[in-house]
Short mmCIF file of C-alpha atoms in Angstrom, two decimals:
data_model
loop_
_atom_site.label_atom_id
_atom_site.label_comp_id
_atom_site.label_asym_id
_atom_site.label_seq_id
_atom_site.Cartn_x
_atom_site.Cartn_y
_atom_site.Cartn_z
CA MET I 324 -23.60 195.07 -22.50
CA LYS I 325 -25.59 198.13 -21.28
CA ALA I 326 -23.93 200.36 -18.55
CA ALA I 327 -25.90 203.10 -16.48
CA ILE I 328 -23.57 205.77 -15.03
CA ILE I 329 -25.54 207.90 -12.32
CA GLN I 330 -24.17 211.40 -11.62
CA PRO I 331 -26.27 212.66 -8.49
CA GLU I 332 -26.08 216.46 -7.32
CA TYR I 333 -23.86 217.16 -4.50
CA SER I 334 -24.20 219.98 -1.90
CA THR I 335 -22.39 221.89 0.59
CA ASP I 336 -25.59 222.48 2.44
CA ILE I 337 -26.04 220.14 5.25
CA SER I 338 -29.73 220.62 5.39
CA ARG I 339 -30.42 219.24 1.97
CA SER I 340 -28.92 215.78 3.17
CA ALA I 341 -32.30 214.11 3.35
CA GLU I 342 -33.61 215.55 0.03
CA LEU I 343 -30.43 214.87 -2.20
CA PHE I 344 -30.35 211.05 -0.51
CA LYS I 345 -33.91 210.79 -2.01
CA ALA I 346 -32.73 211.72 -5.13
CA GLU I 347 -30.04 209.69 -5.40
CA LEU I 348 -32.34 206.55 -4.81
CA SER I 349 -34.69 207.82 -7.41
CA LEU I 350 -31.95 207.60 -10.02
CA LEU I 351 -31.92 203.99 -9.20
CA ASP I 352 -35.59 203.86 -9.87
CA LEU I 353 -35.05 204.90 -13.17
CA CYS I 354 -32.92 201.78 -14.15
CA ASP I 355 -34.69 198.94 -15.64
CA GLU I 356 -34.00 195.26 -17.19
CA SER I 357 -32.52 196.78 -20.24
CA LEU I 358 -29.24 197.72 -18.27
CA ASP I 359 -26.40 194.95 -17.25
CA ILE I 360 -24.26 197.47 -15.09
CA ILE I 361 -25.06 200.03 -12.76
CA VAL I 362 -22.56 201.97 -11.30
CA MET I 363 -23.10 204.86 -8.22
CA PRO I 364 -20.31 207.41 -6.98
CA GLU I 365 -18.33 207.15 -4.02
CA TYR I 366 -19.69 207.93 -0.59
CA GLY I 367 -23.36 207.23 -1.70
CA ASP I 368 -24.46 207.38 1.93
CA ILE I 369 -22.72 211.08 2.17
CA PRO I 370 -25.04 212.97 -0.04
CA VAL I 371 -23.58 216.49 1.31
CA MET I 372 -20.47 217.59 2.49
CA PRO I 373 -20.05 217.05 5.91
CA ASP I 374 -19.15 219.94 8.54
CA SER I 375 -17.77 217.62 10.96
CA ASN I 376 -17.06 214.03 11.73
CA GLU I 377 -20.37 214.09 13.63
CA THR I 378 -22.20 215.03 10.70
CA PHE I 379 -20.06 212.12 8.56
CA ARG I 380 -20.83 209.58 10.89
CA GLU I 381 -24.96 210.87 11.40
CA CYS I 382 -24.82 210.40 7.43
CA VAL I 383 -23.75 206.78 7.69
CA ARG I 384 -26.30 206.07 10.44
CA ASN I 385 -29.08 207.35 8.46
CA TYR I 386 -28.10 206.66 4.84
CA HIS I 387 -26.19 203.39 4.49
CA THR I 388 -28.43 200.65 5.36
CA ALA I 389 -30.94 202.45 2.98
CA LEU I 390 -28.39 202.83 0.12
CA ILE I 391 -27.46 199.03 0.50
CA GLU I 392 -30.87 197.32 0.50
CA LYS I 393 -31.46 199.59 -2.56
CA ALA I 394 -28.81 198.56 -4.61
CA ALA I 395 -29.52 194.83 -3.66
CA GLN I 396 -33.16 195.52 -4.61
CA THR I 397 -32.27 197.39 -7.80
CA ALA I 398 -29.65 194.67 -8.91
CA LYS I 399 -32.37 192.10 -8.51
CA ARG I 400 -34.88 193.94 -10.32
CA CYS I 401 -33.22 194.79 -13.11
CA ASN I 402 -31.28 191.71 -13.48
CA ALA I 403 -27.95 193.58 -13.38
CA PHE I 404 -24.45 194.17 -11.86
CA VAL I 405 -24.72 197.04 -9.35
CA PHE I 406 -21.59 198.99 -7.40
CA VAL I 407 -22.08 201.48 -4.82
CA ASN I 408 -19.84 202.92 -2.40
CA GLY I 409 -20.38 203.75 1.38
CA ILE I 410 -18.87 202.93 4.74
CA GLY I 411 -18.93 199.62 5.74
CA GLU I 412 -16.96 198.21 8.66
CA ASN I 413 -15.51 201.84 8.96
CA LYS I 414 -13.68 201.41 5.68
CA ASN I 415 -14.23 203.23 2.23
CA THR I 416 -16.06 200.27 0.72
CA THR I 417 -17.21 199.62 -2.92
CA PHE I 418 -19.88 196.80 -2.61
CA ALA I 419 -20.53 194.88 -5.50
CA PHE I 420 -24.10 192.97 -6.27
CA ASN I 421 -24.84 190.35 -8.64
CA ARG I 422 -28.03 190.09 -11.03
CA ARG I 423 -29.91 188.23 -8.20
CA GLY I 424 -28.94 191.03 -5.81
CA GLU I 425 -26.59 189.20 -3.94
CA LEU I 426 -23.49 190.79 -2.37
CA PHE I 427 -20.52 189.12 -4.27
CA GLY I 428 -17.74 191.47 -3.58
CA LYS I 429 -16.14 194.16 -1.51
CA TYR I 430 -13.45 196.73 -2.46
CA PHE I 431 -12.10 198.72 -0.13
CA LYS I 432 -9.92 201.89 -1.24
CA ARG I 433 -6.78 201.16 -1.41
CA HIS I 434 -5.22 204.80 -1.15
CA LEU I 435 -6.91 207.00 1.40
CA THR I 436 -6.60 210.62 1.85
CA GLY I 437 -5.18 211.81 5.02
CA GLY I 438 -8.55 213.27 5.94
CA GLU I 439 -10.11 210.18 5.59
CA VAL I 440 -8.29 208.89 8.46
CA THR I 441 -7.42 211.79 10.16
CA ASN I 442 -10.24 213.85 9.97
CA ARG I 443 -13.25 210.70 9.86
CA GLY I 444 -11.28 208.18 11.51
CA LEU I 445 -11.54 205.47 8.67
CA SER I 446 -9.64 202.20 9.02
CA CYS I 447 -6.66 202.35 6.96
CA ASP I 448 -4.49 199.59 8.46
CA TYR I 449 -5.16 197.16 5.61
CA ALA I 450 -3.54 199.58 3.00
CA LEU I 451 -0.30 199.19 4.92
CA THR I 452 0.57 195.69 3.79
CA PRO I 453 1.26 194.71 0.31
CA SER I 454 -1.82 192.77 -1.46
CA ALA I 455 -2.32 192.28 -5.04
CA PRO I 456 -5.27 194.23 -7.15
CA TYR I 457 -8.54 193.35 -5.97
CA ILE I 458 -10.45 191.28 -8.59
CA ILE I 459 -13.71 189.70 -8.78
CA GLU I 460 -15.00 187.52 -11.47
CA ALA I 461 -18.84 186.97 -13.00
CA GLU I 462 -19.89 185.53 -16.25
CA GLY I 463 -16.69 185.39 -17.48
CA LEU I 464 -15.85 189.18 -16.83
CA ARG I 465 -12.85 190.24 -14.76
CA PHE I 466 -14.00 193.32 -12.84
CA GLY I 467 -11.16 195.57 -11.05
CA PHE I 468 -11.57 198.57 -8.94
CA LEU I 469 -10.41 202.23 -8.44
CA THR I 470 -11.93 204.46 -5.96
CA CYS I 471 -11.32 208.26 -6.20
CA TYR I 472 -8.03 208.78 -4.99
CA ASP I 473 -6.57 205.43 -6.34
CA PHE I 474 -6.98 207.13 -9.75
CA TYR I 475 -3.85 209.38 -9.36
CA PHE I 476 -1.44 206.53 -8.38
CA TYR I 477 -0.31 205.35 -11.95
CA GLU I 478 2.29 202.88 -10.82
CA ALA I 479 -0.51 200.90 -9.69
CA TYR I 480 -1.93 200.56 -13.55
CA SER I 481 0.56 198.17 -14.75
CA CYS I 482 -0.19 195.70 -11.74
CA ILE I 483 -4.06 196.06 -12.54
CA ALA I 484 -3.07 195.25 -16.23
CA ARG I 485 -1.35 192.27 -15.49
CA GLN I 486 -4.90 190.81 -14.02
CA ASN I 487 -6.42 190.79 -17.70
CA VAL I 488 -9.26 192.63 -16.29
CA ASP I 489 -12.32 193.41 -18.79
CA ILE I 490 -14.12 196.58 -16.70
CA ILE I 491 -12.63 198.48 -14.12
CA ILE I 492 -15.22 200.22 -11.67
CA GLY I 493 -14.54 203.55 -10.73
CA CYS I 494 -16.79 205.12 -7.58
CA SER I 495 -15.35 208.59 -7.53
CA HIS I 496 -15.88 211.78 -5.63
CA GLN I 497 -13.06 213.82 -7.36
CA ARG I 498 -14.83 217.55 -6.61
CA SER I 499 -11.84 219.87 -8.13
CA ASP I 500 -10.86 218.04 -11.06
CA THR I 501 -11.46 219.63 -13.92
CA HIS I 502 -13.53 217.79 -16.68
CA ASP I 503 -10.63 217.92 -18.70
CA THR I 504 -8.22 216.40 -15.93
CA SER I 505 -10.97 213.60 -15.06
CA GLU I 506 -10.74 212.49 -18.74
CA LEU I 507 -7.17 212.55 -18.94
CA PHE I 508 -6.30 210.22 -16.22
CA SER I 509 -9.52 208.09 -17.25
CA ARG I 510 -8.41 207.58 -20.31
CA PHE I 511 -4.81 206.78 -19.39
CA ALA I 512 -6.42 204.08 -16.88
CA ALA I 513 -8.57 202.38 -19.53
CA TYR I 514 -5.68 202.48 -22.24
CA ASN I 515 -2.89 201.42 -19.69
CA CYS I 516 -5.02 198.55 -18.44
CA ASN I 517 -6.85 197.35 -21.65
CA SER I 518 -10.15 197.78 -19.84
CA PHE I 519 -13.26 199.58 -20.22
CA LEU I 520 -13.38 202.42 -17.28
CA LEU I 521 -17.05 202.74 -15.77
CA ARG I 522 -16.67 205.95 -13.98
CA SER I 523 -19.33 207.80 -11.25
CA SER I 524 -18.76 211.02 -9.72
CA VAL I 525 -21.24 213.72 -8.47
CA SER I 526 -22.31 216.62 -10.02
CA MET I 527 -20.77 219.99 -8.02
CA ASP I 528 -23.41 222.07 -10.23
CA LYS I 529 -25.11 222.02 -13.93
CA ASN I 530 -22.60 224.96 -14.73
CA SER I 531 -19.58 223.80 -12.91
CA GLY I 532 -16.41 223.08 -14.69
CA THR I 533 -15.01 221.16 -11.77
CA GLY I 534 -16.13 217.90 -10.33
CA GLY I 535 -18.30 215.55 -12.06
CA GLY I 536 -16.97 213.75 -15.32
CA SER I 537 -18.92 210.21 -14.82
CA MET I 538 -17.89 208.80 -17.91
CA VAL I 539 -17.41 205.40 -19.66
CA VAL I 540 -14.02 204.73 -21.60
CA SER I 541 -12.98 202.31 -23.86
CA PRO I 542 -9.85 200.23 -23.82
CA ARG I 543 -8.37 202.62 -26.73
CA GLY I 544 -8.85 205.27 -24.56
CA GLU I 545 -12.03 206.44 -26.55
CA VAL I 546 -14.45 208.33 -24.26
CA LEU I 547 -17.75 206.70 -25.02
CA LEU I 548 -19.35 208.88 -22.64
CA ASN I 549 -18.84 212.01 -20.64
CA MET I 550 -21.47 213.79 -18.42
CA LYS I 551 -19.41 216.74 -17.35
CA SER I 552 -21.73 218.33 -14.78
CA ARG I 553 -25.21 216.84 -16.00
CA VAL I 554 -27.49 215.19 -12.99
CA GLY I 555 -28.76 212.12 -14.08
CA LEU I 556 -28.26 208.54 -15.38
CA GLU I 557 -26.86 207.91 -18.46
CA THR I 558 -26.03 204.82 -20.53
CA VAL I 559 -23.48 203.38 -22.98
CA GLU I 560 -23.95 200.04 -24.68
CA PHE I 561 -20.43 197.95 -25.75
CA ASP I 562 -18.71 194.83 -25.65
CA PRO I 563 -16.90 194.00 -22.57
CA LYS I 564 -14.40 191.74 -24.38
CA GLU I 565 -13.30 194.14 -26.79
CA LYS I 566 -9.59 194.94 -26.67
CA TYR I 567 -6.95 197.15 -28.27
CA TYR I 568 -3.77 195.69 -29.37
CA LYS I 569 -1.00 198.12 -31.02
CA PRO I 570 2.01 197.39 -33.19
CA ALA I 571 4.87 196.46 -30.84
CA GLY I 572 7.55 197.78 -32.57
CA PHE I 573 9.25 196.62 -35.89
CA GLY I 574 8.80 193.14 -36.63
CA ASN I 575 6.79 192.46 -33.42
CA GLU I 576 3.37 190.99 -33.23
CA PHE I 577 0.81 193.19 -31.89
CA ALA I 578 0.47 193.70 -28.14
CA ALA I 579 -1.67 195.65 -25.48
CA HIS I 580 0.15 198.52 -24.42
CA TYR I 581 0.68 197.36 -20.80
CA GLU I 582 2.78 194.15 -22.48
CA TYR I 583 4.52 196.15 -24.90
CA VAL I 584 5.84 198.14 -21.91
CA GLU I 585 6.70 195.19 -19.85
CA ARG I 586 9.06 194.21 -22.36
CA GLY I 587 11.31 197.12 -21.68
CA ARG I 588 10.54 198.06 -18.07
CA CYS I 589 13.75 198.70 -15.80
CA PRO I 590 11.98 199.05 -12.17
CA TRP I 591 15.81 199.34 -10.72
CA ASN I 592 15.79 202.78 -12.34
CA TYR I 593 12.45 204.03 -10.77
CA ARG I 594 11.52 204.72 -7.33
CA PRO I 595 11.70 202.19 -4.81
CA GLY I 596 8.51 199.62 -4.92
CA GLY I 597 7.03 196.43 -4.30
CA SER I 598 6.35 194.07 -1.11
CA ALA I 599 9.74 194.46 0.49
CA ILE I 600 9.26 198.20 1.22
CA THR I 601 8.70 198.91 4.58
CA LEU I 602 6.37 201.67 6.24
CA PRO I 603 8.63 205.03 6.50
CA ASP I 604 9.71 206.53 9.88
CA ALA I 605 6.42 208.87 10.57
CA VAL I 606 4.04 206.12 9.85
CA MET I 607 5.74 202.84 11.01
CA SER I 608 4.54 201.87 14.66
CA TYR I 609 6.11 201.18 17.94
CA PRO I 610 7.86 199.41 19.39
CA ARG I 611 10.76 198.97 17.30
CA LEU I 612 13.67 196.68 17.18
CA CYS I 613 16.77 198.60 15.90
CA ALA I 614 20.22 196.51 14.86
CA LYS I 615 23.51 198.55 15.50
CA ALA I 616 26.31 197.61 13.44
CA ALA I 617 29.49 197.41 15.57
CA SER I 618 32.05 200.36 14.79
CA ASP I 619 34.99 197.52 13.86
CA PHE I 620 32.59 195.90 11.17
CA SER I 621 34.25 195.32 7.93
CA ARG I 622 32.28 196.42 4.93
CA GLU I 623 31.27 193.04 4.40
CA GLU I 624 30.69 192.06 7.83
CA MET I 625 27.97 195.39 8.14
CA LEU I 626 26.28 194.38 4.61
CA SER I 627 25.79 190.88 5.45
CA TYR I 628 24.50 191.66 9.19
CA PHE I 629 22.03 194.22 7.95
CA GLY I 630 21.07 191.62 5.33
CA ALA I 631 20.27 189.32 8.06
CA ALA I 632 18.54 191.70 10.05
CA ILE I 633 16.06 193.00 7.31
CA ALA I 634 15.51 189.38 6.35
CA LEU I 635 14.37 188.78 9.53
CA ASP I 636 11.93 191.75 9.81
CA VAL I 637 14.08 193.92 12.02
CA ASN I 638 12.42 197.48 11.91
CA GLU I 639 14.96 199.64 12.14
CA ILE I 640 19.07 199.45 11.20
CA SER I 641 21.74 201.82 12.99
CA PHE I 642 25.07 202.98 11.75
CA GLU I 643 27.64 205.80 12.37
CA ILE I 644 29.17 207.88 9.19
CA THR I 645 32.23 209.72 9.41
CA THR I 646 34.52 211.56 7.14
CA GLY I 647 36.32 208.36 6.73
CA ASP I 648 33.54 206.96 4.75
CA GLU I 649 35.74 206.81 1.41
CA ASP I 650 35.00 203.74 0.27
CA GLY I 651 31.33 204.62 -0.40
CA LEU I 652 29.93 202.66 2.52
CA LEU I 653 26.90 204.48 2.50
CA SER I 654 25.78 204.48 -0.93
CA GLU I 655 25.87 200.68 -0.97
CA ILE I 656 24.01 200.51 2.17
CA LEU I 657 21.30 202.60 0.24
CA ARG I 658 21.60 200.90 -2.91
CA LYS I 659 20.90 197.49 -1.05
CA PHE I 660 18.69 198.45 1.75
CA SER I 661 16.83 201.93 0.94
CA CYS I 662 12.92 201.93 1.98
CA HIS I 663 13.66 198.37 3.16
CA ALA I 664 14.22 199.57 6.83
CA VAL I 665 14.05 202.71 8.94
CA MET I 666 17.66 204.02 9.39
CA ASN I 667 19.12 205.83 12.37
CA ILE I 668 22.46 207.37 10.94
CA HIS I 669 24.70 208.73 13.70
CA ILE I 670 27.02 211.79 13.08
CA SER I 671 29.19 212.52 15.72
CA GLU I 672 31.34 215.74 13.81
CA CYS I 673 29.82 218.83 12.53
CA ASP I 674 30.96 218.22 9.40
CA THR I 675 28.79 220.25 6.93
CA LYS I 676 30.33 218.73 3.52
CA LEU I 677 29.74 215.23 5.07
CA ILE I 678 26.07 216.22 5.81
CA GLU I 679 25.24 217.80 2.72
CA LYS I 680 26.63 214.67 1.19
CA LEU I 681 24.76 212.52 3.12
CA VAL I 682 21.88 214.31 2.49
CA SER I 683 22.28 214.24 -1.61
CA LEU I 684 22.48 210.74 -1.33
CA MET I 685 19.01 210.58 0.75
CA TRP I 686 17.41 212.24 -2.47
CA GLU I 687 19.53 209.84 -4.96
CA TYR I 688 18.05 206.64 -3.40
CA ASP I 689 14.52 208.21 -2.22
CA CYS I 690 14.67 207.31 1.16
CA GLU I 691 14.54 210.68 3.09
CA LYS I 692 11.13 209.72 5.19
CA TYR I 693 13.15 206.26 6.03
CA ILE I 694 15.83 208.09 7.71
CA TYR I 695 16.62 210.13 10.99
CA PHE I 696 19.78 211.32 12.09
CA SER I 697 21.24 210.92 15.75
CA SER I 698 24.21 212.84 17.55
CA GLU I 699 25.31 213.89 20.95
CA ASN I 700 26.78 217.03 19.13
CA ASP I 701 24.34 220.11 19.54
CA LYS I 702 25.83 221.71 16.40
CA VAL I 703 24.96 218.58 14.46
CA LEU I 704 21.39 218.62 15.35
CA LYS I 705 21.13 222.41 15.11
CA TYR I 706 22.65 222.20 11.67
CA LEU I 707 20.03 219.64 10.44
CA SER I 708 17.12 221.51 11.90
CA LYS I 709 17.64 224.64 10.20
CA GLU I 710 19.22 223.42 7.11
CA HIS I 711 17.26 220.45 6.70
CA PRO I 712 14.10 220.18 8.57
CA GLN I 713 12.39 217.72 6.65
CA PHE I 714 14.65 214.98 8.58
CA ALA I 715 13.49 213.88 11.96
CA THR I 716 16.66 214.14 14.34
CA CYS I 717 17.37 212.42 17.73
CA TYR I 718 19.69 213.67 20.48
CA CYS I 719 22.01 211.02 22.44
CA THR I 720 22.69 211.18 25.74
CA ASP I 721 24.06 209.42 28.87
CA LYS I 722 22.07 211.39 31.42
CA ASP I 723 18.76 210.34 32.94
CA ASP I 724 17.28 213.29 33.99
CA ASP I 725 14.90 216.41 33.45
CA SER I 726 17.83 218.30 31.45
CA CYS I 727 18.23 215.86 28.68
CA ILE I 728 14.19 216.22 27.75
CA LEU I 729 14.44 219.99 28.08
CA THR I 730 17.87 219.89 25.78
CA THR I 731 16.25 217.59 23.36
CA ASN I 732 12.88 220.03 22.72
CA SER I 733 15.51 222.97 22.46
CA LEU I 734 17.29 221.35 19.68
CA GLY I 735 14.20 220.70 17.85
CA CYS I 736 14.33 217.15 18.12
CA LYS I 737 11.84 214.50 17.85
CA LYS I 738 13.67 211.45 19.58
CA ILE I 739 16.04 211.05 21.93
CA GLN I 740 18.41 207.87 22.53
CA PHE I 741 19.65 206.92 26.00
CA ASN I 742 22.78 205.33 25.36
CA LYS I 743 22.41 203.96 29.17
CA GLU I 744 19.73 202.99 31.46
CA VAL I 745 16.55 205.23 31.80
CA SER I 746 13.93 204.83 34.23
CA SER I 747 10.22 204.53 33.34
CA GLN I 748 9.41 208.31 34.92
CA ILE I 749 12.03 209.71 32.28
CA ILE I 750 10.40 207.71 29.27
CA GLY I 751 7.08 208.77 30.46
CA LEU I 752 8.38 212.77 30.49
CA ALA I 753 9.57 212.32 27.27
CA HIS I 754 6.24 211.14 25.94
CA SER I 755 4.37 213.81 27.71
CA LYS I 756 6.63 216.12 25.53
CA GLY I 757 6.19 214.55 22.24
CA LEU I 758 8.87 212.40 22.23
CA LYS I 759 9.84 209.13 21.14
CA CYS I 760 12.64 207.40 23.35
CA ASN I 761 15.42 204.73 22.18
CA VAL I 762 17.58 202.86 24.38
CA SER I 763 20.74 200.92 23.92
CA VAL I 764 20.31 197.27 25.17
CA ASP I 765 22.50 194.24 25.04
CA GLY I 766 20.37 190.98 23.81
CA ASP I 767 18.89 190.31 27.02
CA GLU I 768 15.61 189.46 26.55
CA ARG I 769 13.99 190.08 30.20
CA LYS I 770 15.77 193.72 30.26
CA ALA I 771 13.89 194.35 26.69
CA ARG I 772 10.73 193.33 27.90
CA ARG I 773 10.64 195.02 31.08
CA TYR I 774 11.79 198.24 28.88
CA ILE I 775 8.78 198.07 26.52
CA SER I 776 6.36 197.33 29.52
CA ASN I 777 7.86 200.77 30.49
CA GLY I 778 7.03 202.22 27.37
CA ILE I 779 10.19 202.56 25.54
CA ASP I 780 9.87 203.10 21.70
CA THR I 781 12.85 201.49 20.23
CA LEU I 782 15.36 199.18 21.21
CA ILE I 783 18.57 199.34 19.73
CA THR I 784 20.93 196.43 20.15
CA LYS I 785 23.82 194.59 18.45
CA GLU I 786 22.53 191.34 19.32
CA TYR I 787 18.94 191.41 18.10
CA THR I 788 18.81 187.46 17.45
CA PRO I 789 17.62 186.92 20.92
CA LEU I 790 15.17 189.84 21.02
CA LEU I 791 13.04 188.92 17.75
CA PRO I 792 10.33 186.39 19.57
CA ILE I 793 9.34 189.80 21.44
CA PHE I 794 8.36 191.19 17.96
CA LYS I 795 6.58 188.42 16.83
CA ASN I 796 3.39 188.56 18.39
CA GLY I 797 1.24 189.04 15.46
CA ASP I 798 1.72 192.00 13.06
CA GLN I 799 5.03 193.83 14.28
CA TYR I 800 3.99 197.24 12.77
CA ILE I 801 0.44 197.45 13.89
CA ASN I 802 -0.47 194.69 16.64
CA ASN I 803 2.44 194.55 18.63
CA THR I 804 3.28 194.63 22.37
CA HIS I 805 3.44 198.30 22.56
CA LYS I 806 -0.22 198.86 21.56
CA GLU I 807 0.67 201.87 19.58
CA GLY I 808 -0.92 201.07 16.19
CA ILE I 809 -1.75 203.43 13.15
CA LYS I 810 -3.90 205.81 14.71
CA ALA I 811 -3.74 208.48 11.61
CA TYR I 812 -2.55 207.62 8.62
CA ASP I 813 -0.95 210.74 6.69
CA PHE I 814 -0.21 210.47 3.31
CA THR I 815 2.49 213.30 3.34
CA ALA I 816 4.33 210.67 5.45
CA PHE I 817 5.68 208.90 1.89
#
């Protein structure tokens, strides 16, 4: 097959948008019937660096339709597969056109940067739920995808490799990476996935040492083409069915790199991963249901109670840790349930040794972003705020008046937990101060619904089973009764 990689000029000068978009399309005019695959960079409908979201949206309005139409026409005219990237359905989308100019696939970028969502308002809900790698097939070839930021998540490569892909399409826009860095992770991706990689990016300047780096890499990790910062269209011929198999240890048959690695993989020793991982505290939406363990539970009762709650999709679990935790109960809870639910850990005593032990365990089990600490003790909350500000804290109170809101803010807490009844007025006041509100309830469904209608964020209860139906109206994390879904996706939350 013969592939063409297109690398257009990019600029921070907004006044050049029409000029550069025209130049970008003119590169498609250089394509001819000798080609089988054409790859263009990320954000083909944003030819310059936008200075605002309004400029970003204006570019999409002005250029998106023309880009898609030109791609389809080029695919049909050249009898080639064409891959272009732009904004479709308010998502970062790679569009795949077959040789007849028909759209036969759409890949939504899996890892969005914080700016794409917080600044540009792109949809990200689809990226917050488990999914297999997106693969499309045509003419006996299997195409996989990585878009820009996706390239940095090496843990995804082994999952893509299992799909036996032949070609990975990489529409990119990495402007700050050096040519060597771009080559490094591109070779790493191709070698790990035993696939050809066709990567297209933008040139920052013909003399720039960053950006650009559009390239073709073989399954051996061999760079067949690297455009560095050159502007234009360059081609490479290759056999898409070529694979690389290496000796897989003494006496073993030859194997692809990922097959060799799979034989010795020890996932229990790595960072938490997989479809059972839930969203962290800073990202998970509200309202939430929190299962609170009774203080008189035995070790076995507590573990089975939390196991059942998490299996039924309860959002949070809550328990108290004291200096009497000599049997390592917290370690056992974290070992089994780390990152499978948000954990509200209650501490009554300001025992700094205990707190430091807890913090070290959070690090050990890689779940700092799934934890918040609650207490009615000012000293505990002040210590955490000063020594470990990375953890959210929650002030527990029996009061229901303005003073408890003032205390919560003064302690630097992000949440307030009402141990008794709380009025809708106080909930509203807390929200106006940027606080999330927990309330302890029994298993009364009517009371729970009333609280949710009043805007409560988290219901804490020992009897969670009767309340589960409230949280089963669609996706509990995004499309729930509270109607507070993910408005901004900040990757620092992970």
